[in-house]
Amino acid sequence: MQHTFRLVIDCPDQVGLVARVSQFLADHGGTIVEASHHTDLQTGRFFMRHEIGADSLRLNYDSFIEAFTPLANEFQMNWKLTDSRAKQRMALLASLESHCLVDLLHRWHTGELHCDIPVIIGNHPQMKQFADWYKVPFRWVDFKSLGKEQAFSQIETLLESYNIDLTVLARFMQILPDTLCQKLQGKAINIHHSFLPSFAGARPYQQAYDRGVKLIGATCHYVTKDLDEGPIIEQSVKRISHSDSAADMVRKGKDCEVNALAHGVRNHLEDRVIIHRNKTVVFA
Amino acid sequence: MQHTFRLVIDCPDQVGLVARVSQFLADHGGTIVEASHHTDLQTGRFFMRHEIGADSLRLNYDSFIEAFTPLANEFQMNWKLTDSRAKQRMALLASLESHCLVDLLHRWHTGELHCDIPVIIGNHPQMKQFADWYKVPFRWVDFKSLGKEQAFSQIETLLESYNIDLTVLARFMQILPDTLCQKLQGKAINIHHSFLPSFAGARPYQQAYDRGVKLIGATCHYVTKDLDEGPIIEQSVKRISHSDSAADMVRKGKDCEVNALAHGVRNHLEDRVIIHRNKTVVFA
Amino acid sequence: MQHTFRLVIDCPDQVGLVARVSQFLADHGGTIVEASHHTDLQTGRFFMRHEIGADSLRLNYDSFIEAFTPLANEFQMNWKLTDSRAKQRMALLASLESHCLVDLLHRWHTGELHCDIPVIIGNHPQMKQFADWYKVPFRWVDFKSLGKEQAFSQIETLLESYNIDLTVLARFMQILPDTLCQKLQGKAINIHHSFLPSFAGARPYQQAYDRGVKLIGATCHYVTKDLDEGPIIEQSVKRISHSDSAADMVRKGKDCEVNALAHGVRNHLEDRVIIHRNKTVVFA
Amino acid sequence: MQHTFRLVIDCPDQVGLVARVSQFLADHGGTIVEASHHTDLQTGRFFMRHEIGADSLRLNYDSFIEAFTPLANEFQMNWKLTDSRAKQRMALLASLESHCLVDLLHRWHTGELHCDIPVIIGNHPQMKQFADWYKVPFRWVDFKSLGKEQAFSQIETLLESYNIDLTVLARFMQILPDTLCQKLQGKAINIHHSFLPSFAGARPYQQAYDRGVKLIGATCHYVTKDLDEGPIIEQSVKRISHSDSAADMVRKGKDCEVNALAHGVRNHLEDRVIIHRNKTVVFA
């Protein structure tokens, strides 16, 4: 994997903006491995992601930050620079279903997902076996005996103590309290097992079965306090027919969940997703 | 196209049912070109469609009906026998958008849709040009001057006078009154430009744009008095991204609409769709 | 999971065939959970699969076989009866890539794949770690020191000693000798990482990259001595673009491989696949 | 539709290139409606497409060309500037199948394809009826009486006399002679009815049926003298099963052909396709 810096920007659109950023990069010798632009014509907001060959630059990470800051301020940018070698710390929250958890662990194990996984948290103890295989610490937070409030307080403490950058709800069947949603804004990803906004809420496959749809799906989105309303990162669907029972749909839907979550997480980890109001720009 | 009879049955499931129907067909020499079965395990209802080589049978249409009736009564069947040579009479209702209308007309013209189209009805006059090309009578029902009630009464009269078997709303932008929905039950097909139940109601592409979904789609369903709630026959979806404006989504969605409607109508015309409560069995 | 018997038949088509089979089932009280028929109109061959509620039958497995044999002989059937509770014994052959192997193991572990996995065989030792996690015996056959002929002879012995019913090549990067292909006919499944017949042979992703296709895919097929020419069970594809390098295509293609192989294997294990000459009938 | 200029460039990659182009645009007040970049890391070639608000620019078309030429020369660019209001002149070549022809005509008629269609050329007279409906001159080139050489010479003359920019073979069942392929390089688009490179050559659906694939498809590509080997612009596939006859596959495949061709042509007309050796960059 080539060593790169990723410069991700969003700001009000303006003539000359791209020129100034490109000139900055050129002035410091930066070769552009990948560049993506988008202007939201409705809101006049501009989005840009550059992946720059780190070895080509005559700046290191810190001096880049310092040198770029005046330009960023001039154009009122939200921006960040990330080093492709730096790994985000990702926590996985799981319950009783293993398919999403195991898929993410395997992709991480083979290097497809570039991150650290310092902890897996379960509201049931069953997922410990998979955590052990992959040598990831497993923490069981016993919702039953602790009660919901206490349990989430414990999770919050765990996320802090492990310095977690990204929290992934891999079919975690508990609704996060508003305060935690607020705190993890833009840093927590959930997989919902329907093609939202269809079948929000509980038991989406049963809802889909009852409605008689010909497609089922899954939605990977950021967690917000409005349940199942967060910015969508990725969706995946699959055809079904009258011959599929609700149980068949659960089984078939798992492939959608696994795919949507894996791609959503990967794009987030590579700084390809920018949240804009209740939507996302995904430079995939 | 081979000349066949289509025997379509739904009834309570029972041991020996398939044997009796199959024996009936064998006794009269019938070769089975295609056979499809389905049991709804929740409701215990059985569905069956046979396509039988007409030339192999020692029964004509009328004598088949007569001979089969006692068996049908014994098993409390809803059933029908259709002759593949008999063409259903299909009316097309349209407004200002031509893509679904022209697609159906072309498939009919080339023989892909096996039916007659004795009339096209518009609530605007613009679609007359396409009707003329395909030499189909066009009737403009002027909703503005007639008012909604009078206009629909006129449409109802037209459907009756043309002996219409199937009414297709090819992006017809008027909501049918309850009484007409009731009357056309199982005989009127609509195309909704979203993957229902997402974005029911008006302006689905704008809704989809505002919600930031990563898929758009279309749903072909039977018309019922509960708007956008009718049994779904077919759905089609397409990936979109942040770079698609609401206008792009309208454009891209048309392909979904055209596909879902064409396949739904085709399956209906070939007696492949059976309505069961608020869902469909589709022997595609 | 309901206890069923699966009756799978292929034979020359004949009037009265379905009636006789259905009558046989009805005479012994059998409720039909699922029934699928197909007639190949070109060759006049008939294919049928019934899934019959075992508890409803007044026959056990052995007496069913005995009672059905005369009918089967009369109609010159290739046929089999399987008990849904009986598990096939599946061997997995792997090399260095873990994605297909781990996916199958996880689906087996969660009960989605109903079979036993008595052994995993590797031509490299690396996959042992996953075998250990799932507590499946791992046998390393060292192709380098043994030589190809000796190595395959050892594999053949292993398959025999473990009484293997189905051999799955989960990205096993060795070409089976003709005699072994012959012996495993209809009982060995491979995953090829292209949408065959495109890019048969070695390095299909590089071939796809060089040709500039806009789709990549994978093909699950039975192993035959004509390499990459065996009957296809399942295919899966994915869109790519100019921005995907050959390495990206490898990564993205893995999801196709995993899906196509998992579905092919599942359909085989549920006796849903019938081989007819160089093709398959799949009652999915 | 917003009035834009499209600046399309390919050249050797170089640090500072984007900065210089962006600065040029900024210097003349250009707002960037859409920008796409791609670097082919294997060949070191850079591709760029800008869509620039024409009203924002202080240059008209001619003065832009003049002002930009020195920069273009400095960086050894292949480049073009097109005016979104200027319509390419597209000729359609057809034989006996109408589905692709009629689809393109309808998309053109409704404004989805922004071009002129000054002529339709047929090697059979049957497509004249559709040409007449859309009021496009139809020219029948009688291959039978003229012979192939004479006939193609006549087609060449027609393309010249109508000042054709883009020639689309909408299921035109004649192989263009090498000299004409050469002459129309990058300006002639064909639709092949298979997912190339599978089933190149004649009767692809029959080939697909005989091979027993589970997917059929279509490929939109530039015409080159090596038949079915031209740079691929777009591919589309569809699932099929054992129950589909070769005739069913022909019918179902038409939807793939229509889609792949329509999108390929649209992308070409919007200057979104750049040919690079035997492949394409498509900024869709």
mmCIF file with all atom_site columns, N, CA and C in Angstrom, chain A residues 38 42 195-199 209-215 228-230 232-235 237 239 242 278-280 282, chain B residues 38 42 195-199 209-215 228-230 232-235 237 239 242 278-282:
data_model
loop_
_atom_site.group_PDB
_atom_site.id
_atom_site.type_symbol
_atom_site.label_atom_id
_atom_site.label_alt_id
_atom_site.label_comp_id
_atom_site.label_asym_id
_atom_site.label_entity_id
_atom_site.label_seq_id
_atom_site.pdbx_PDB_ins_code
_atom_site.Cartn_x
_atom_site.Cartn_y
_atom_site.Cartn_z
_atom_site.occupancy
_atom_site.B_iso_or_equiv
_atom_site.pdbx_formal_charge
_atom_site.auth_seq_id
_atom_site.auth_comp_id
_atom_site.auth_asym_id
_atom_site.auth_atom_id
_atom_site.pdbx_PDB_model_num
ATOM 1   N N  . HIS A 1 38  ? -16.853 17.444  -5.506 1.00 0.00 ? 38  HIS A N  1
ATOM 2   C CA . HIS A 1 38  ? -18.311 17.492  -5.662 1.00 0.00 ? 38  HIS A CA 1
ATOM 3   C C  . HIS A 1 38  ? -18.812 18.836  -5.180 1.00 0.00 ? 38  HIS A C  1
ATOM 4   N N  . GLN A 1 42  ? -27.453 22.729  -4.694 1.00 0.00 ? 42  GLN A N  1
ATOM 5   C CA . GLN A 1 42  ? -28.546 23.291  -3.888 1.00 0.00 ? 42  GLN A CA 1
ATOM 6   C C  . GLN A 1 42  ? -28.033 24.161  -2.746 1.00 0.00 ? 42  GLN A C  1
ATOM 7   N N  . PHE A 1 195 ? -33.956 -1.813  3.530  1.00 0.00 ? 195 PHE A N  1
ATOM 8   C CA . PHE A 1 195 ? -33.562 -0.709  2.656  1.00 0.00 ? 195 PHE A CA 1
ATOM 9   C C  . PHE A 1 195 ? -34.338 0.524   3.129  1.00 0.00 ? 195 PHE A C  1
ATOM 10  N N  . LEU A 1 196 ? -33.763 1.198   4.113  1.00 0.00 ? 196 LEU A N  1
ATOM 11  C CA . LEU A 1 196 ? -34.398 2.394   4.681  1.00 0.00 ? 196 LEU A CA 1
ATOM 12  C C  . LEU A 1 196 ? -34.695 3.410   3.585  1.00 0.00 ? 196 LEU A C  1
ATOM 13  N N  . PRO A 1 197 ? -35.759 4.209   3.734  1.00 0.00 ? 197 PRO A N  1
ATOM 14  C CA . PRO A 1 197 ? -36.623 4.324   4.907  1.00 0.00 ? 197 PRO A CA 1
ATOM 15  C C  . PRO A 1 197 ? -37.702 3.237   5.010  1.00 0.00 ? 197 PRO A C  1
ATOM 16  N N  . SER A 1 198 ? -37.719 2.255   4.117  1.00 0.00 ? 198 SER A N  1
ATOM 17  C CA . SER A 1 198 ? -38.682 1.169   4.293  1.00 0.00 ? 198 SER A CA 1
ATOM 18  C C  . SER A 1 198 ? -38.358 0.391   5.559  1.00 0.00 ? 198 SER A C  1
ATOM 19  N N  . PHE A 1 199 ? -39.394 0.040   6.273  1.00 0.00 ? 199 PHE A N  1
ATOM 20  C CA . PHE A 1 199 ? -39.257 -0.908  7.374  1.00 0.00 ? 199 PHE A CA 1
ATOM 21  C C  . PHE A 1 199 ? -38.272 -0.453  8.442  1.00 0.00 ? 199 PHE A C  1
ATOM 22  N N  . TYR A 1 209 ? -41.871 -9.199  4.804  1.00 0.00 ? 209 TYR A N  1
ATOM 23  C CA . TYR A 1 209 ? -42.658 -10.386 4.451  1.00 0.00 ? 209 TYR A CA 1
ATOM 24  C C  . TYR A 1 209 ? -44.142 -10.042 4.408  1.00 0.00 ? 209 TYR A C  1
ATOM 25  N N  . ASP A 1 210 ? -44.587 -9.331  5.439  1.00 0.00 ? 210 ASP A N  1
ATOM 26  C CA . ASP A 1 210 ? -46.012 -8.996  5.515  1.00 0.00 ? 210 ASP A CA 1
ATOM 27  C C  . ASP A 1 210 ? -46.442 -8.078  4.374  1.00 0.00 ? 210 ASP A C  1
ATOM 28  N N  . ARG A 1 211 ? -45.541 -7.201  3.958  1.00 0.00 ? 211 ARG A N  1
ATOM 29  C CA . ARG A 1 211 ? -45.903 -6.258  2.891  1.00 0.00 ? 211 ARG A CA 1
ATOM 30  C C  . ARG A 1 211 ? -45.797 -6.902  1.513  1.00 0.00 ? 211 ARG A C  1
ATOM 31  N N  . GLY A 1 212 ? -45.055 -7.991  1.422  1.00 0.00 ? 212 GLY A N  1
ATOM 32  C CA . GLY A 1 212 ? -44.953 -8.669  0.134  1.00 0.00 ? 212 GLY A CA 1
ATOM 33  C C  . GLY A 1 212 ? -44.062 -7.975  -0.866 1.00 0.00 ? 212 GLY A C  1
ATOM 34  N N  . VAL A 1 213 ? -42.995 -7.332  -0.384 1.00 0.00 ? 213 VAL A N  1
ATOM 35  C CA . VAL A 1 213 ? -42.063 -6.696  -1.321 1.00 0.00 ? 213 VAL A CA 1
ATOM 36  C C  . VAL A 1 213 ? -41.280 -7.758  -2.103 1.00 0.00 ? 213 VAL A C  1
ATOM 37  N N  . LYS A 1 214 ? -40.711 -7.363  -3.214 1.00 0.00 ? 214 LYS A N  1
ATOM 38  C CA . LYS A 1 214 ? -39.949 -8.274  -4.063 1.00 0.00 ? 214 LYS A CA 1
ATOM 39  C C  . LYS A 1 214 ? -38.444 -8.042  -3.925 1.00 0.00 ? 214 LYS A C  1
ATOM 40  N N  . LEU A 1 215 ? -38.088 -7.159  -3.008 1.00 0.00 ? 215 LEU A N  1
ATOM 41  C CA . LEU A 1 215 ? -36.679 -6.868  -2.724 1.00 0.00 ? 215 LEU A CA 1
ATOM 42  C C  . LEU A 1 215 ? -36.496 -6.760  -1.217 1.00 0.00 ? 215 LEU A C  1
ATOM 43  N N  . ASP A 1 228 ? -32.747 5.247   13.068 1.00 0.00 ? 228 ASP A N  1
ATOM 44  C CA . ASP A 1 228 ? -32.869 4.853   11.661 1.00 0.00 ? 228 ASP A CA 1
ATOM 45  C C  . ASP A 1 228 ? -33.014 6.052   10.726 1.00 0.00 ? 228 ASP A C  1
ATOM 46  N N  . GLU A 1 229 ? -32.600 7.233   11.203 1.00 0.00 ? 229 GLU A N  1
ATOM 47  C CA . GLU A 1 229 ? -32.733 8.434   10.380 1.00 0.00 ? 229 GLU A CA 1
ATOM 48  C C  . GLU A 1 229 ? -31.375 9.025   10.024 1.00 0.00 ? 229 GLU A C  1
ATOM 49  N N  . GLY A 1 230 ? -30.318 8.394   10.459 1.00 0.00 ? 230 GLY A N  1
ATOM 50  C CA . GLY A 1 230 ? -28.987 8.958   10.265 1.00 0.00 ? 230 GLY A CA 1
ATOM 51  C C  . GLY A 1 230 ? -28.572 8.952   8.800  1.00 0.00 ? 230 GLY A C  1
ATOM 52  N N  . ILE A 1 232 ? -27.173 8.102   5.403  1.00 0.00 ? 232 ILE A N  1
ATOM 53  C CA . ILE A 1 232 ? -26.942 6.788   4.799  1.00 0.00 ? 232 ILE A CA 1
ATOM 54  C C  . ILE A 1 232 ? -25.607 6.777   4.080  1.00 0.00 ? 232 ILE A C  1
ATOM 55  N N  . ILE A 1 233 ? -24.814 5.750   4.332  1.00 0.00 ? 233 ILE A N  1
ATOM 56  C CA . ILE A 1 233 ? -23.514 5.612   3.662  1.00 0.00 ? 233 ILE A CA 1
ATOM 57  C C  . ILE A 1 233 ? -23.621 4.635   2.488  1.00 0.00 ? 233 ILE A C  1
ATOM 58  N N  . GLU A 1 234 ? -24.346 3.546   2.707  1.00 0.00 ? 234 GLU A N  1
ATOM 59  C CA . GLU A 1 234 ? -24.372 2.480   1.691  1.00 0.00 ? 234 GLU A CA 1
ATOM 60  C C  . GLU A 1 234 ? -25.644 1.656   1.850  1.00 0.00 ? 234 GLU A C  1
ATOM 61  N N  . GLN A 1 235 ? -26.191 1.186   0.714  1.00 0.00 ? 235 GLN A N  1
ATOM 62  C CA . GLN A 1 235 ? -27.351 0.297   0.757  1.00 0.00 ? 235 GLN A CA 1
ATOM 63  C C  . GLN A 1 235 ? -27.125 -0.857  -0.196 1.00 0.00 ? 235 GLN A C  1
ATOM 64  N N  . VAL A 1 237 ? -29.286 -4.409  -1.849 1.00 0.00 ? 237 VAL A N  1
ATOM 65  C CA . VAL A 1 237 ? -30.565 -5.126  -1.956 1.00 0.00 ? 237 VAL A CA 1
ATOM 66  C C  . VAL A 1 237 ? -30.415 -6.447  -2.698 1.00 0.00 ? 237 VAL A C  1
ATOM 67  N N  . ARG A 1 239 ? -33.061 -9.638  -4.654 1.00 0.00 ? 239 ARG A N  1
ATOM 68  C CA . ARG A 1 239 ? -34.415 -10.015 -5.065 1.00 0.00 ? 239 ARG A CA 1
ATOM 69  C C  . ARG A 1 239 ? -34.901 -11.205 -4.242 1.00 0.00 ? 239 ARG A C  1
ATOM 70  N N  . HIS A 1 242 ? -42.213 -14.875 -3.764 1.00 0.00 ? 242 HIS A N  1
ATOM 71  C CA . HIS A 1 242 ? -43.274 -15.409 -2.894 1.00 0.00 ? 242 HIS A CA 1
ATOM 72  C C  . HIS A 1 242 ? -42.823 -16.679 -2.169 1.00 0.00 ? 242 HIS A C  1
ATOM 73  N N  . ASN A 1 278 ? -28.098 15.829  6.590  1.00 0.00 ? 278 ASN A N  1
ATOM 74  C CA . ASN A 1 278 ? -28.553 14.456  6.873  1.00 0.00 ? 278 ASN A CA 1
ATOM 75  C C  . ASN A 1 278 ? -28.173 13.473  5.764  1.00 0.00 ? 278 ASN A C  1
ATOM 76  N N  . LYS A 1 279 ? -27.178 13.843  4.966  1.00 0.00 ? 279 LYS A N  1
ATOM 77  C CA . LYS A 1 279 ? -26.765 12.981  3.856  1.00 0.00 ? 279 LYS A CA 1
ATOM 78  C C  . LYS A 1 279 ? -25.252 12.794  3.874  1.00 0.00 ? 279 LYS A C  1
ATOM 79  N N  . THR A 1 280 ? -24.784 11.972  2.954  1.00 0.00 ? 280 THR A N  1
ATOM 80  C CA . THR A 1 280 ? -23.340 11.788  2.845  1.00 0.00 ? 280 THR A CA 1
ATOM 81  C C  . THR A 1 280 ? -22.872 11.997  1.406  1.00 0.00 ? 280 THR A C  1
ATOM 82  N N  . VAL A 1 282 ? -19.974 10.328  -0.711 1.00 0.00 ? 282 VAL A N  1
ATOM 83  C CA . VAL A 1 282 ? -19.084 9.165   -0.609 1.00 0.00 ? 282 VAL A CA 1
ATOM 84  C C  . VAL A 1 282 ? -18.204 9.114   -1.860 1.00 0.00 ? 282 VAL A C  1
ATOM 85  N N  . HIS B 1 38  ? -46.891 -23.642 -5.431 1.00 0.00 ? 38  HIS B N  1
ATOM 86  C CA . HIS B 1 38  ? -46.449 -22.948 -4.214 1.00 0.00 ? 38  HIS B CA 1
ATOM 87  C C  . HIS B 1 38  ? -47.458 -23.169 -3.104 1.00 0.00 ? 38  HIS B C  1
ATOM 88  N N  . GLN B 1 42  ? -47.949 -20.362 5.920  1.00 0.00 ? 42  GLN B N  1
ATOM 89  C CA . GLN B 1 42  ? -48.636 -19.623 6.989  1.00 0.00 ? 42  GLN B CA 1
ATOM 90  C C  . GLN B 1 42  ? -50.150 -19.755 6.895  1.00 0.00 ? 42  GLN B C  1
ATOM 91  N N  . PHE B 1 195 ? -39.211 2.542   -4.595 1.00 0.00 ? 195 PHE B N  1
ATOM 92  C CA . PHE B 1 195 ? -39.238 1.170   -4.107 1.00 0.00 ? 195 PHE B CA 1
ATOM 93  C C  . PHE B 1 195 ? -40.113 1.147   -2.856 1.00 0.00 ? 195 PHE B C  1
ATOM 94  N N  . LEU B 1 196 ? -41.403 1.012   -3.091 1.00 0.00 ? 196 LEU B N  1
ATOM 95  C CA . LEU B 1 196 ? -42.376 0.998   -1.988 1.00 0.00 ? 196 LEU B CA 1
ATOM 96  C C  . LEU B 1 196 ? -41.994 -0.074  -0.977 1.00 0.00 ? 196 LEU B C  1
ATOM 97  N N  . PRO B 1 197 ? -42.314 0.098   0.317  1.00 0.00 ? 197 PRO B N  1
ATOM 98  C CA . PRO B 1 197 ? -43.089 1.213   0.882  1.00 0.00 ? 197 PRO B CA 1
ATOM 99  C C  . PRO B 1 197 ? -42.311 2.507   1.088  1.00 0.00 ? 197 PRO B C  1
ATOM 100 N N  . SER B 1 198 ? -41.056 2.578   0.683  1.00 0.00 ? 198 SER B N  1
ATOM 101 C CA . SER B 1 198 ? -40.361 3.860   0.787  1.00 0.00 ? 198 SER B CA 1
ATOM 102 C C  . SER B 1 198 ? -40.999 4.887   -0.143 1.00 0.00 ? 198 SER B C  1
ATOM 103 N N  . PHE B 1 199 ? -41.140 6.086   0.343  1.00 0.00 ? 199 PHE B N  1
ATOM 104 C CA . PHE B 1 199 ? -41.513 7.212   -0.505 1.00 0.00 ? 199 PHE B CA 1
ATOM 105 C C  . PHE B 1 199 ? -42.848 7.006   -1.216 1.00 0.00 ? 199 PHE B C  1
ATOM 106 N N  . TYR B 1 209 ? -34.217 12.069  -2.822 1.00 0.00 ? 209 TYR B N  1
ATOM 107 C CA . TYR B 1 209 ? -33.097 13.003  -2.829 1.00 0.00 ? 209 TYR B CA 1
ATOM 108 C C  . TYR B 1 209 ? -32.894 13.613  -1.443 1.00 0.00 ? 209 TYR B C  1
ATOM 109 N N  . ASP B 1 210 ? -34.008 14.049  -0.841 1.00 0.00 ? 210 ASP B N  1
ATOM 110 C CA . ASP B 1 210 ? -33.912 14.699  0.467  1.00 0.00 ? 210 ASP B CA 1
ATOM 111 C C  . ASP B 1 210 ? -33.409 13.726  1.542  1.00 0.00 ? 210 ASP B C  1
ATOM 112 N N  . ARG B 1 211 ? -33.783 12.455  1.411  1.00 0.00 ? 211 ARG B N  1
ATOM 113 C CA . ARG B 1 211 ? -33.374 11.479  2.422  1.00 0.00 ? 211 ARG B CA 1
ATOM 114 C C  . ARG B 1 211 ? -31.954 10.982  2.199  1.00 0.00 ? 211 ARG B C  1
ATOM 115 N N  . GLY B 1 212 ? -31.432 11.170  0.994  1.00 0.00 ? 212 GLY B N  1
ATOM 116 C CA . GLY B 1 212 ? -30.060 10.767  0.733  1.00 0.00 ? 212 GLY B CA 1
ATOM 117 C C  . GLY B 1 212 ? -29.872 9.266   0.600  1.00 0.00 ? 212 GLY B C  1
ATOM 118 N N  . VAL B 1 213 ? -30.856 8.573   0.047  1.00 0.00 ? 213 VAL B N  1
ATOM 119 C CA . VAL B 1 213 ? -30.690 7.131   -0.178 1.00 0.00 ? 213 VAL B CA 1
ATOM 120 C C  . VAL B 1 213 ? -29.665 6.883   -1.285 1.00 0.00 ? 213 VAL B C  1
ATOM 121 N N  . LYS B 1 214 ? -29.142 5.669   -1.314 1.00 0.00 ? 214 LYS B N  1
ATOM 122 C CA . LYS B 1 214 ? -28.135 5.306   -2.303 1.00 0.00 ? 214 LYS B CA 1
ATOM 123 C C  . LYS B 1 214 ? -28.736 4.401   -3.385 1.00 0.00 ? 214 LYS B C  1
ATOM 124 N N  . LEU B 1 215 ? -30.043 4.195   -3.308 1.00 0.00 ? 215 LEU B N  1
ATOM 125 C CA . LEU B 1 215 ? -30.766 3.415   -4.314 1.00 0.00 ? 215 LEU B CA 1
ATOM 126 C C  . LEU B 1 215 ? -32.065 4.139   -4.646 1.00 0.00 ? 215 LEU B C  1
ATOM 127 N N  . ASP B 1 228 ? -51.035 3.291   -3.055 1.00 0.00 ? 228 ASP B N  1
ATOM 128 C CA . ASP B 1 228 ? -49.658 2.779   -2.942 1.00 0.00 ? 228 ASP B CA 1
ATOM 129 C C  . ASP B 1 228 ? -49.549 1.600   -1.978 1.00 0.00 ? 228 ASP B C  1
ATOM 130 N N  . GLU B 1 229 ? -50.678 0.953   -1.688 1.00 0.00 ? 229 GLU B N  1
ATOM 131 C CA . GLU B 1 229 ? -50.678 -0.163  -0.751 1.00 0.00 ? 229 GLU B CA 1
ATOM 132 C C  . GLU B 1 229 ? -51.060 -1.478  -1.433 1.00 0.00 ? 229 GLU B C  1
ATOM 133 N N  . GLY B 1 230 ? -51.295 -1.449  -2.720 1.00 0.00 ? 230 GLY B N  1
ATOM 134 C CA . GLY B 1 230 ? -51.770 -2.641  -3.425 1.00 0.00 ? 230 GLY B CA 1
ATOM 135 C C  . GLY B 1 230 ? -50.706 -3.719  -3.512 1.00 0.00 ? 230 GLY B C  1
ATOM 136 N N  . ILE B 1 232 ? -47.860 -5.985  -4.512 1.00 0.00 ? 232 ILE B N  1
ATOM 137 C CA . ILE B 1 232 ? -46.701 -5.683  -5.358 1.00 0.00 ? 232 ILE B CA 1
ATOM 138 C C  . ILE B 1 232 ? -46.427 -6.839  -6.308 1.00 0.00 ? 232 ILE B C  1
ATOM 139 N N  . ILE B 1 233 ? -46.252 -6.532  -7.583 1.00 0.00 ? 233 ILE B N  1
ATOM 140 C CA . ILE B 1 233 ? -45.946 -7.564  -8.585 1.00 0.00 ? 233 ILE B CA 1
ATOM 141 C C  . ILE B 1 233 ? -44.451 -7.611  -8.866 1.00 0.00 ? 233 ILE B C  1
ATOM 142 N N  . GLU B 1 234 ? -43.846 -6.440  -8.959 1.00 0.00 ? 234 GLU B N  1
ATOM 143 C CA . GLU B 1 234 ? -42.440 -6.377  -9.381 1.00 0.00 ? 234 GLU B CA 1
ATOM 144 C C  . GLU B 1 234 ? -41.801 -5.092  -8.877 1.00 0.00 ? 234 GLU B C  1
ATOM 145 N N  . GLN B 1 235 ? -40.508 -5.177  -8.519 1.00 0.00 ? 235 GLN B N  1
ATOM 146 C CA . GLN B 1 235 ? -39.765 -3.984  -8.131 1.00 0.00 ? 235 GLN B CA 1
ATOM 147 C C  . GLN B 1 235 ? -38.406 -3.976  -8.813 1.00 0.00 ? 235 GLN B C  1
ATOM 148 N N  . VAL B 1 237 ? -34.596 -1.647  -8.893 1.00 0.00 ? 237 VAL B N  1
ATOM 149 C CA . VAL B 1 237 ? -33.812 -0.572  -8.276 1.00 0.00 ? 237 VAL B CA 1
ATOM 150 C C  . VAL B 1 237 ? -32.521 -0.300  -9.043 1.00 0.00 ? 237 VAL B C  1
ATOM 151 N N  . ARG B 1 239 ? -28.568 1.911   -8.463 1.00 0.00 ? 239 ARG B N  1
ATOM 152 C CA . ARG B 1 239 ? -27.700 2.656   -7.548 1.00 0.00 ? 239 ARG B CA 1
ATOM 153 C C  . ARG B 1 239 ? -27.564 4.103   -7.988 1.00 0.00 ? 239 ARG B C  1
ATOM 154 N N  . HIS B 1 242 ? -24.171 10.645  -4.396 1.00 0.00 ? 242 HIS B N  1
ATOM 155 C CA . HIS B 1 242 ? -24.314 12.051  -4.023 1.00 0.00 ? 242 HIS B CA 1
ATOM 156 C C  . HIS B 1 242 ? -24.287 12.970  -5.234 1.00 0.00 ? 242 HIS B C  1
ATOM 157 N N  . ASN B 1 278 ? -52.892 -9.338  0.504  1.00 0.00 ? 278 ASN B N  1
ATOM 158 C CA . ASN B 1 278 ? -52.242 -8.116  0.009  1.00 0.00 ? 278 ASN B CA 1
ATOM 159 C C  . ASN B 1 278 ? -50.905 -8.395  -0.678 1.00 0.00 ? 278 ASN B C  1
ATOM 160 N N  . LYS B 1 279 ? -50.714 -9.640  -1.098 1.00 0.00 ? 279 LYS B N  1
ATOM 161 C CA . LYS B 1 279 ? -49.455 -10.000 -1.744 1.00 0.00 ? 279 LYS B CA 1
ATOM 162 C C  . LYS B 1 279 ? -49.726 -10.727 -3.062 1.00 0.00 ? 279 LYS B C  1
ATOM 163 N N  . THR B 1 280 ? -48.645 -11.045 -3.751 1.00 0.00 ? 280 THR B N  1
ATOM 164 C CA . THR B 1 280 ? -48.798 -11.798 -4.991 1.00 0.00 ? 280 THR B CA 1
ATOM 165 C C  . THR B 1 280 ? -47.884 -13.021 -5.001 1.00 0.00 ? 280 THR B C  1
ATOM 166 N N  . VAL B 1 281 ? -48.365 -14.055 -5.648 1.00 0.00 ? 281 VAL B N  1
ATOM 167 C CA . VAL B 1 281 ? -47.525 -15.170 -6.061 1.00 0.00 ? 281 VAL B CA 1
ATOM 168 C C  . VAL B 1 281 ? -47.234 -14.928 -7.536 1.00 0.00 ? 281 VAL B C  1
ATOM 169 N N  . VAL B 1 282 ? -45.962 -14.886 -7.912 1.00 0.00 ? 282 VAL B N  1
ATOM 170 C CA . VAL B 1 282 ? -45.611 -14.631 -9.313 1.00 0.00 ? 282 VAL B CA 1
ATOM 171 C C  . VAL B 1 282 ? -44.797 -15.818 -9.838 1.00 0.00 ? 282 VAL B C  1
#
